[in-house]
Short mmCIF file of N, CA and C in Angstrom, two decimals:
data_model
loop_
_atom_site.label_atom_id
_atom_site.label_comp_id
_atom_site.label_asym_id
_atom_site.label_seq_id
_atom_site.Cartn_x
_atom_site.Cartn_y
_atom_site.Cartn_z
N UNK A 202 34.53 -2.02 -10.76
CA UNK A 202 34.34 -1.55 -12.09
C UNK A 202 33.87 0.17 -12.95
N UNK A 203 34.28 0.80 -13.45
CA UNK A 203 34.07 2.13 -13.81
C UNK A 203 32.46 1.70 -15.30
N UNK A 204 31.65 2.35 -14.90
CA UNK A 204 31.30 2.32 -15.87
C UNK A 204 31.00 4.16 -16.90
N UNK A 205 30.09 3.22 -18.49
CA UNK A 205 30.44 4.89 -19.00
C UNK A 205 29.00 4.83 -19.77
N UNK A 206 28.76 6.53 -20.16
CA UNK A 206 27.68 6.84 -20.79
C UNK A 206 27.90 7.42 -21.66
N UNK A 207 26.72 7.45 -23.07
CA UNK A 207 26.65 7.87 -24.44
C UNK A 207 25.40 9.34 -23.65
N UNK A 208 26.43 11.14 -24.62
CA UNK A 208 25.38 11.62 -24.29
C UNK A 208 25.69 13.01 -25.12
N UNK A 209 24.65 12.97 -25.33
CA UNK A 209 23.67 13.37 -26.69
C UNK A 209 23.73 15.62 -26.32
N UNK A 210 24.06 16.57 -27.04
CA UNK A 210 23.58 17.83 -27.07
C UNK A 210 22.98 18.48 -28.42
N UNK A 211 21.81 18.66 -28.39
CA UNK A 211 21.25 19.01 -29.66
C UNK A 211 21.48 20.83 -30.14
N UNK A 212 20.87 20.98 -31.28
CA UNK A 212 21.00 22.19 -31.94
C UNK A 212 21.04 23.56 -29.86
N UNK A 213 19.80 23.50 -29.54
CA UNK A 213 19.28 23.76 -28.04
C UNK A 213 19.54 24.03 -26.60
N UNK A 214 21.74 23.37 -26.77
CA UNK A 214 21.98 23.02 -26.05
C UNK A 214 21.36 21.84 -24.78
N UNK A 215 20.66 21.46 -25.01
CA UNK A 215 20.30 20.26 -24.13
C UNK A 215 21.41 19.05 -24.47
N UNK A 216 21.50 18.86 -23.84
CA UNK A 216 21.99 17.25 -22.60
C UNK A 216 21.66 16.43 -22.77
N UNK A 217 20.85 14.89 -22.98
CA UNK A 217 20.56 14.34 -22.94
C UNK A 217 21.23 12.45 -22.78
N UNK A 218 21.15 11.82 -21.31
CA UNK A 218 22.19 10.65 -21.22
C UNK A 218 21.19 9.91 -22.63
N UNK A 219 22.06 8.89 -23.97
CA UNK A 219 21.66 8.39 -24.52
C UNK A 219 21.38 6.72 -24.23
N UNK A 220 22.61 6.13 -23.79
CA UNK A 220 22.79 5.31 -22.79
C UNK A 220 23.80 5.01 -22.07
N UNK A 221 23.56 3.98 -20.91
CA UNK A 221 24.35 3.95 -19.56
C UNK A 221 24.34 2.94 -18.89
N UNK A 222 25.86 2.74 -18.03
CA UNK A 222 25.79 1.28 -17.48
C UNK A 222 26.92 0.52 -18.42
N UNK A 223 27.13 0.88 -19.46
CA UNK A 223 29.09 1.05 -20.71
C UNK A 223 30.05 0.22 -20.23
N UNK A 224 30.86 -0.13 -20.60
CA UNK A 224 32.19 -0.55 -20.68
C UNK A 224 32.29 0.87 -21.39
N UNK A 225 34.02 1.17 -21.64
CA UNK A 225 34.52 2.78 -22.24
C UNK A 225 34.93 1.85 -23.51
N UNK A 226 34.73 1.26 -23.57
CA UNK A 226 35.44 0.27 -25.30
C UNK A 226 33.62 0.29 -25.95
N UNK A 227 32.10 -0.19 -25.24
CA UNK A 227 30.89 0.09 -25.85
C UNK A 227 30.79 1.62 -26.19
N UNK A 228 31.13 2.02 -25.06
CA UNK A 228 30.90 3.82 -25.05
C UNK A 228 31.26 4.67 -26.46
N UNK A 229 32.36 4.14 -26.75
CA UNK A 229 32.80 4.76 -27.19
C UNK A 229 32.15 4.26 -28.47
N UNK A 230 32.62 3.32 -28.52
CA UNK A 230 31.96 2.44 -30.15
C UNK A 230 30.57 3.42 -30.40
N UNK A 231 30.07 3.07 -29.39
CA UNK A 231 28.55 3.73 -29.63
C UNK A 231 28.19 5.38 -29.71
N UNK A 232 28.82 5.96 -29.37
CA UNK A 232 28.77 7.83 -29.83
C UNK A 232 29.89 7.56 -30.94
N UNK A 233 30.89 6.46 -31.74
CA UNK A 233 31.06 6.77 -33.06
C UNK A 233 30.34 6.26 -33.86
N UNK A 234 29.40 5.47 -33.57
CA UNK A 234 28.26 5.21 -34.64
C UNK A 234 27.19 6.39 -34.72
N UNK A 235 26.96 7.03 -33.81
CA UNK A 235 25.65 8.17 -34.10
C UNK A 235 26.40 9.06 -34.25
N UNK A 236 28.04 9.62 -34.55
CA UNK A 236 28.63 10.43 -35.31
C UNK A 236 28.90 10.50 -36.49
N UNK A 237 29.05 8.87 -36.40
CA UNK A 237 29.16 8.70 -38.56
C UNK A 237 27.88 8.89 -38.61
N UNK A 238 26.52 8.68 -38.59
CA UNK A 238 24.81 8.91 -39.00
C UNK A 238 24.82 10.45 -39.36
N UNK A 239 25.67 11.35 -39.29
CA UNK A 239 26.08 12.45 -39.83
C UNK A 239 24.74 13.56 -39.26
N UNK A 240 24.07 13.73 -37.94
CA UNK A 240 23.24 14.59 -36.94
C UNK A 240 23.97 15.67 -36.89
N UNK A 241 23.36 16.50 -36.57
CA UNK A 241 23.65 18.37 -36.16
C UNK A 241 23.78 17.49 -34.35
N UNK A 242 23.69 16.86 -34.36
CA UNK A 242 23.73 16.70 -32.29
C UNK A 242 25.39 16.63 -32.15
N UNK A 243 25.82 16.75 -31.00
CA UNK A 243 27.46 16.49 -30.45
C UNK A 243 27.30 14.93 -29.53
N UNK A 244 27.61 13.42 -29.75
CA UNK A 244 27.76 12.88 -29.25
C UNK A 244 29.25 13.19 -28.38
N UNK A 245 29.57 12.19 -26.97
CA UNK A 245 29.94 12.20 -26.38
C UNK A 245 30.13 11.00 -25.27
N UNK A 246 30.81 10.17 -24.69
CA UNK A 246 31.29 9.26 -23.33
C UNK A 246 31.69 9.94 -22.03
N UNK A 247 31.67 9.65 -20.92
CA UNK A 247 32.04 10.12 -20.13
C UNK A 247 31.84 9.27 -18.17
N UNK A 248 32.15 9.84 -18.01
CA UNK A 248 32.19 7.98 -16.66
C UNK A 248 31.30 8.37 -16.25
N UNK A 249 30.14 7.24 -15.80
CA UNK A 249 29.06 7.45 -14.75
C UNK A 249 29.82 8.09 -13.06
N UNK A 250 28.50 8.96 -12.69
CA UNK A 250 29.22 9.43 -11.02
C UNK A 250 29.08 7.85 -10.69
N UNK A 251 29.27 8.45 -9.49
CA UNK A 251 29.90 6.83 -8.11
C UNK A 251 28.43 6.90 -7.68
#
């Protein structure tokens, strides 16, 4: 089963993993929750490397 992670990019262009080992729906829901908070950072999901 493929796992996903939530990533964040800050104002300086630095990228960080916020959470990993998630199912796709769970990762997308978490990213949407962070986006809804109105922070300036960018959040997205991506498949974790195999």
